Amino acid sequence: MEALARLHVTVTKAYKANPDMNFEVFIHKVDGLSDDHKIETQRDIHQRANDDLADVGLEKLHLSFYLTSIYDHSIFEAFSKVVQKLIPQLPTLENLLNIFISNSGIEKAFLFDVVSKIYIATDSSPVDMQSYELCCDMIDVVIDVSCIYSLHAECNGTAYDKESMAIIKLNNTTVLYLKEVTKFLSLVCILREESFERKGLIDYNFHCFRKAIHEVFEVGAATHRTFSHQASSPNLNAVTHNGTPANTV
Ligand SMILES: Nc1nc2c(ncn2[C@@H]2O[C@H](COP(=O)(O)OP(=O)(O)OP(=O)(O)O)[C@@H](O)[C@H]2O)c(=O)[nH]1
């Protein structure tokens, strides 16, 4: 109850300061609850928070809720969804991923920010937590192995570069495929072993995909530069040249 009262105070004050603000509410430590209980708890909290807002005439205000726990990747998934709301190019990225996977026989693809392991976009098929965790683990493996065999004694930023790529074949006919897209972004795909037989096609499609992603972010950066010349305040929606959204870092 105390948490709900605090949420109400915070949200109403923030709304007064900026009515365009997005509100993202994380319900932590849900691992102790059964799946049914989790949904029920979220619904209950959502209902109470909305009722409190309706009492002060703020029924139009939208709160988004996420269930998280430190014992799985739910917190990363929740942050991914929050960050995606701040990326104006998200529909373009999703479209590119959809075209890429459908022409390459890939089941699922994530565009990851390598350092935070937040995915900034994925294709439009539903995300299941296990696939996401598998892809996060693959990034860890790639960075760890690169660090171990790095030529530099200190592994600062040398573990991930233009040459970064990895293929991991699991014993259940699944293949994980990782490739560098930009200095900060990586594509991680999940596919069946039989689809991987057409690796040449996948590599060619990836080359086109990578080029398109660079173009998307170059246009974003150019728009940002034009806007910065016109106005003195920075454009929060622009992206930087290397592909990391400026308003999410
Ligand atoms: N079961 C569970 N325990 C958690 C989770 N996150 C943190 N904890 C545990 O909760 C205890 C307190 O941690 P936090 O709640 O993160 O710390 P805090 O924010 O200073 O504590 P509060 O004053 O309760 O807000 C620690 O023992 C954590 O290990 C979670 O997702 N699930």
Tab-separated table of C-alpha atoms and ligand atoms in Angstrom:
chain	number	residue	atom	x	y	z
A	1	MET	CA	0.000	0.000	0.000
A	2	GLU	CA	2.857	2.324	0.814
A	3	ALA	CA	4.385	1.610	-2.583
A	4	LEU	CA	1.098	2.419	-4.324
A	5	ALA	CA	0.802	5.718	-2.427
A	6	ARG	CA	4.366	6.635	-3.436
A	7	LEU	CA	3.697	5.678	-7.026
A	8	HIS	CA	0.633	7.936	-7.024
A	9	VAL	CA	2.544	10.929	-5.613
A	10	THR	CA	5.437	10.431	-8.042
A	11	VAL	CA	3.222	9.998	-11.099
A	12	THR	CA	0.971	12.987	-10.364
A	13	LYS	CA	3.956	15.282	-9.730
A	14	ALA	CA	5.773	14.065	-12.844
A	15	TYR	CA	2.644	14.444	-14.962
A	16	LYS	CA	2.261	18.064	-13.828
A	17	ALA	CA	5.868	18.735	-14.842
A	18	ASN	CA	5.531	17.021	-18.231
A	19	PRO	CA	2.208	15.583	-19.449
A	20	ASP	CA	3.966	13.849	-22.387
A	21	MET	CA	6.047	11.646	-20.107
A	22	ASN	CA	5.863	7.821	-20.443
A	23	PHE	CA	5.273	6.007	-17.151
A	24	GLU	CA	6.854	2.577	-16.785
A	25	VAL	CA	6.205	0.727	-13.531
A	26	PHE	CA	8.365	-2.260	-12.547
A	27	ILE	CA	6.880	-4.721	-10.058
A	28	HIS	CA	9.986	-6.326	-8.557
A	29	LYS	CA	10.684	-9.646	-6.838
A	30	VAL	CA	7.851	-11.576	-8.505
A	31	ASP	CA	9.803	-14.868	-8.474
A	32	GLY	CA	8.098	-15.853	-5.216
A	33	LEU	CA	4.677	-15.914	-6.920
A	34	SER	CA	3.088	-18.605	-9.090
A	35	ASP	CA	2.334	-17.676	-12.729
A	36	ASP	CA	-1.396	-17.216	-12.042
A	37	HIS	CA	-0.671	-15.193	-8.951
A	38	LYS	CA	1.732	-12.935	-10.896
A	39	ILE	CA	-0.962	-11.945	-13.401
A	40	GLU	CA	-3.497	-11.455	-10.635
A	41	THR	CA	-1.079	-9.275	-8.661
A	42	GLN	CA	-0.268	-7.156	-11.699
A	43	ARG	CA	-3.976	-6.712	-12.464
A	44	ASP	CA	-4.673	-5.750	-8.860
A	45	ILE	CA	-1.841	-3.200	-8.721
A	46	HIS	CA	-2.828	-1.793	-12.123
A	47	GLN	CA	-6.462	-1.456	-11.021
A	48	ARG	CA	-5.610	0.278	-7.749
A	49	ALA	CA	-3.115	2.645	-9.365
A	50	ASN	CA	-5.653	3.551	-12.079
A	51	ASP	CA	-8.414	4.063	-9.491
A	52	ASP	CA	-6.159	6.415	-7.515
A	53	LEU	CA	-5.414	8.389	-10.682
A	54	ALA	CA	-9.103	8.486	-11.667
A	55	ASP	CA	-9.911	9.954	-8.220
A	56	VAL	CA	-7.801	13.009	-9.071
A	57	GLY	CA	-9.114	13.269	-12.653
A	58	LEU	CA	-6.082	11.673	-14.325
A	59	GLU	CA	-7.869	8.682	-15.877
A	60	LYS	CA	-6.276	9.433	-19.275
A	61	LEU	CA	-2.777	8.852	-17.880
A	62	HIS	CA	-1.367	5.520	-19.059
A	63	LEU	CA	0.856	3.377	-16.829
A	64	SER	CA	2.754	0.401	-18.287
A	65	PHE	CA	3.579	-2.458	-15.923
A	66	TYR	CA	6.374	-5.055	-16.030
A	67	LEU	CA	6.957	-8.024	-13.726
A	68	THR	CA	10.639	-8.467	-12.851
A	69	SER	CA	12.999	-10.604	-10.820
A	70	ILE	CA	16.764	-10.615	-10.428
A	71	TYR	CA	16.764	-14.408	-10.816
A	72	ASP	CA	16.016	-14.368	-14.548
A	73	HIS	CA	16.294	-11.979	-17.512
A	74	SER	CA	12.915	-10.306	-16.903
A	75	ILE	CA	14.519	-7.034	-15.828
A	76	PHE	CA	16.542	-6.868	-19.082
A	77	GLU	CA	13.462	-7.705	-21.114
A	78	ALA	CA	11.480	-4.994	-19.330
A	79	PHE	CA	14.224	-2.424	-19.959
A	80	SER	CA	14.357	-3.524	-23.599
A	81	LYS	CA	10.668	-2.709	-24.007
A	82	VAL	CA	11.092	0.645	-22.261
A	83	VAL	CA	14.084	1.596	-24.418
A	84	GLN	CA	12.270	0.544	-27.591
A	85	LYS	CA	9.581	3.137	-26.890
A	86	LEU	CA	12.288	5.807	-27.151
A	87	ILE	CA	13.527	4.699	-30.569
A	88	PRO	CA	11.690	6.545	-33.338
A	89	GLN	CA	13.069	4.167	-35.992
A	90	LEU	CA	11.668	1.058	-34.261
A	91	PRO	CA	9.075	0.190	-36.970
A	92	THR	CA	11.820	0.426	-39.632
A	93	LEU	CA	14.148	-1.796	-37.609
A	94	GLU	CA	11.384	-4.376	-37.054
A	95	ASN	CA	10.540	-4.326	-40.726
A	96	LEU	CA	14.169	-4.906	-41.697
A	97	LEU	CA	14.409	-7.784	-39.223
A	98	ASN	CA	11.176	-9.322	-40.571
A	99	ILE	CA	12.456	-9.152	-44.151
A	100	PHE	CA	15.828	-10.550	-43.108
A	101	ILE	CA	14.475	-13.557	-41.192
A	102	SER	CA	11.761	-14.475	-43.668
A	103	ASN	CA	14.268	-14.553	-46.547
A	104	SER	CA	16.912	-16.460	-44.578
A	105	GLY	CA	14.912	-19.214	-42.859
A	106	ILE	CA	15.661	-17.772	-39.417
A	107	GLU	CA	13.259	-18.342	-36.538
A	108	LYS	CA	14.042	-15.373	-34.314
A	109	ALA	CA	16.429	-12.412	-34.497
A	110	PHE	CA	17.331	-9.760	-31.925
A	111	LEU	CA	19.250	-6.557	-32.464
A	112	PHE	CA	21.219	-6.203	-29.241
A	113	ASP	CA	23.068	-3.392	-27.535
A	114	VAL	CA	26.104	-5.529	-26.702
A	115	VAL	CA	27.149	-3.851	-23.455
A	116	SER	CA	23.759	-3.708	-21.709
A	117	LYS	CA	22.286	-6.813	-23.443
A	118	ILE	CA	19.092	-4.882	-24.011
A	119	TYR	CA	17.509	-5.699	-27.374
A	120	ILE	CA	16.600	-2.534	-29.200
A	121	ALA	CA	14.479	-4.388	-31.776
A	122	THR	CA	13.315	-7.851	-32.737
A	123	ASP	CA	11.172	-9.312	-35.527
A	124	SER	CA	7.421	-9.336	-35.012
A	125	SER	CA	7.094	-12.964	-33.821
A	126	PRO	CA	6.472	-13.245	-30.062
A	127	VAL	CA	9.492	-13.118	-27.741
A	128	ASP	CA	9.860	-16.037	-25.397
A	129	MET	CA	12.096	-15.574	-22.402
A	130	GLN	CA	14.185	-18.702	-23.106
A	131	SER	CA	15.180	-17.505	-26.583
A	132	TYR	CA	16.113	-14.117	-25.197
A	133	GLU	CA	18.180	-15.703	-22.396
A	134	LEU	CA	19.931	-17.966	-24.888
A	135	CYS	CA	20.926	-14.961	-27.005
A	136	CYS	CA	22.124	-13.017	-23.916
A	137	ASP	CA	24.242	-16.020	-22.901
A	138	MET	CA	25.731	-16.144	-26.383
A	139	ILE	CA	26.860	-12.510	-26.111
A	140	ASP	CA	28.511	-13.340	-22.769
A	141	VAL	CA	30.323	-16.307	-24.316
A	142	VAL	CA	31.566	-14.249	-27.267
A	143	ILE	CA	32.808	-11.376	-25.099
A	144	ASP	CA	34.434	-13.723	-22.553
A	145	VAL	CA	36.229	-15.796	-25.193
A	146	SER	CA	37.335	-12.632	-27.039
A	147	CYS	CA	38.689	-11.207	-23.782
A	148	ILE	CA	40.607	-14.392	-22.962
A	149	TYR	CA	42.252	-14.557	-26.387
A	150	SER	CA	42.607	-10.791	-26.899
A	151	LEU	CA	46.111	-9.653	-27.900
A	152	HIS	CA	45.810	-6.764	-25.471
A	153	ALA	CA	46.475	-7.375	-21.794
A	154	GLU	CA	43.563	-5.116	-20.807
A	155	CYS	CA	40.282	-6.007	-22.460
A	156	ASN	CA	38.838	-2.479	-22.712
A	157	GLY	CA	36.578	-2.323	-25.736
A	158	THR	CA	38.793	-4.731	-27.672
A	159	ALA	CA	36.501	-7.717	-27.158
A	160	TYR	CA	33.955	-6.557	-29.703
A	161	ASP	CA	34.763	-5.135	-33.125
A	162	LYS	CA	33.949	-5.295	-36.855
A	163	GLU	CA	35.243	-8.875	-37.080
A	164	SER	CA	33.092	-10.149	-34.217
A	165	MET	CA	30.972	-13.117	-35.221
A	166	ALA	CA	30.156	-16.489	-33.714
A	167	ILE	CA	28.236	-19.647	-34.527
A	168	ILE	CA	27.147	-21.999	-31.746
A	169	LYS	CA	25.512	-25.317	-32.646
A	170	LEU	CA	23.416	-26.769	-29.835
A	171	ASN	CA	22.684	-30.496	-29.521
A	172	ASN	CA	18.983	-29.988	-30.262
A	173	THR	CA	19.481	-28.972	-33.944
A	174	THR	CA	19.369	-25.290	-33.034
A	175	VAL	CA	22.033	-22.889	-34.282
A	176	LEU	CA	22.846	-19.519	-32.709
A	177	TYR	CA	24.416	-16.991	-35.033
A	178	LEU	CA	25.914	-13.671	-33.909
A	179	LYS	CA	27.352	-10.918	-36.117
A	180	GLU	CA	28.543	-7.362	-35.591
A	181	VAL	CA	26.197	-4.687	-37.022
A	182	THR	CA	27.647	-1.452	-35.623
A	183	LYS	CA	30.216	-0.536	-32.980
A	184	PHE	CA	27.554	-1.083	-30.302
A	185	LEU	CA	24.957	-3.299	-31.938
A	186	SER	CA	24.971	-6.974	-32.703
A	187	LEU	CA	22.487	-9.247	-34.473
A	188	VAL	CA	21.809	-12.549	-32.710
A	189	CYS	CA	19.681	-15.130	-34.528
A	190	ILE	CA	18.175	-18.500	-33.655
A	191	LEU	CA	17.672	-20.973	-36.511
A	192	ARG	CA	17.377	-24.662	-37.338
A	193	GLU	CA	20.418	-26.616	-38.493
A	194	GLU	CA	18.818	-27.339	-41.899
A	195	SER	CA	18.323	-23.597	-42.550
A	196	PHE	CA	21.964	-23.010	-41.703
A	197	GLU	CA	22.961	-25.176	-44.684
A	198	ARG	CA	22.214	-22.076	-46.781
A	199	LYS	CA	24.794	-20.018	-44.903
A	200	GLY	CA	25.833	-18.189	-48.085
A	201	LEU	CA	22.315	-16.850	-48.501
A	202	ILE	CA	22.120	-15.860	-44.824
A	203	ASP	CA	25.460	-14.043	-45.078
A	204	TYR	CA	24.379	-12.177	-48.212
A	205	ASN	CA	21.055	-11.185	-46.603
A	206	PHE	CA	22.930	-10.117	-43.492
A	207	HIS	CA	25.195	-7.921	-45.616
A	208	CYS	CA	22.091	-6.167	-47.048
A	209	PHE	CA	20.529	-5.928	-43.585
A	210	ARG	CA	23.675	-4.404	-42.070
A	211	LYS	CA	23.902	-1.850	-44.876
A	212	ALA	CA	20.251	-0.881	-44.335
A	213	ILE	CA	20.748	-0.477	-40.574
A	214	HIS	CA	23.734	1.812	-41.189
A	215	GLU	CA	21.630	3.876	-43.583
A	216	VAL	CA	18.809	4.167	-41.023
A	217	PHE	CA	21.179	5.501	-38.387
A	218	GLU	CA	23.057	7.767	-40.812
A	219	VAL	CA	19.764	9.412	-41.785
A	220	GLY	CA	18.928	9.736	-38.076
A	221	ALA	CA	22.310	11.328	-37.369
A	222	ALA	CA	21.985	13.687	-40.359
A	223	THR	CA	18.510	14.756	-39.201
A	224	HIS	CA	19.958	15.305	-35.756
A	225	ARG	CA	22.745	17.517	-37.138
A	226	THR	CA	20.290	19.589	-39.206
A	227	PHE	CA	18.013	19.983	-36.220
A	228	SER	CA	20.906	20.946	-33.930
A	229	HIS	CA	21.874	23.710	-36.353
A	230	GLN	CA	18.318	25.008	-36.400
A	231	ALA	CA	17.583	24.856	-32.686
A	232	SER	CA	19.827	25.339	-29.733
A	233	SER	CA	18.353	22.477	-27.685
A	234	PRO	CA	19.366	18.903	-28.628
A	235	ASN	CA	16.890	16.611	-30.382
A	236	LEU	CA	16.115	13.877	-27.879
A	237	ASN	CA	14.710	11.566	-30.550
A	238	ALA	CA	17.792	11.524	-32.733
A	239	VAL	CA	20.260	8.673	-32.899
A	240	THR	CA	24.016	8.854	-32.958
A	241	HIS	CA	26.066	7.873	-35.984
A	242	ASN	CA	27.141	4.549	-34.540
A	243	GLY	CA	23.616	3.354	-34.018
A	244	THR	CA	22.948	3.868	-30.335
A	245	PRO	CA	19.834	5.923	-29.697
A	246	ALA	CA	20.944	9.177	-28.094
A	247	ASN	CA	18.074	9.297	-25.645
A	248	THR	CA	18.586	5.840	-24.226
A	249	VAL	CA	22.162	5.986	-23.042
B	1	LIG	N1	13.328	-13.070	-4.354
B	1	LIG	C1	13.905	-11.936	-4.767
B	1	LIG	N2	14.696	-11.261	-3.916
B	1	LIG	C2	15.278	-10.122	-4.362
B	1	LIG	C3	15.047	-9.632	-5.673
B	1	LIG	N3	15.739	-8.461	-5.808
B	1	LIG	C4	16.364	-8.261	-4.638
B	1	LIG	N4	16.103	-9.258	-3.760
B	1	LIG	C5	16.623	-9.436	-2.396
B	1	LIG	O1	16.007	-8.470	-1.548
B	1	LIG	C6	16.927	-8.064	-0.533
B	1	LIG	C7	16.947	-6.553	-0.467
B	1	LIG	O2	17.334	-6.045	-1.703
B	1	LIG	P1	16.616	-4.799	-2.359
B	1	LIG	O3	15.164	-4.829	-2.113
B	1	LIG	O4	17.086	-4.730	-3.768
B	1	LIG	O5	17.321	-3.645	-1.535
B	1	LIG	P2	16.730	-2.272	-1.149
B	1	LIG	O6	16.116	-1.628	-2.339
B	1	LIG	O7	17.802	-1.544	-0.442
B	1	LIG	O8	15.616	-2.720	-0.113
B	1	LIG	P3	14.207	-2.090	0.222
B	1	LIG	O9	14.437	-1.195	1.361
B	1	LIG	O10	13.371	-3.305	0.578
B	1	LIG	O11	13.693	-1.417	-1.005
B	1	LIG	C8	18.274	-8.669	-0.883
B	1	LIG	O12	18.487	-9.796	-0.067
B	1	LIG	C9	18.102	-9.126	-2.320
B	1	LIG	O13	18.856	-10.284	-2.620
B	1	LIG	C10	14.210	-10.396	-6.553
B	1	LIG	O14	13.946	-10.083	-7.720
B	1	LIG	N5	13.664	-11.538	-6.045
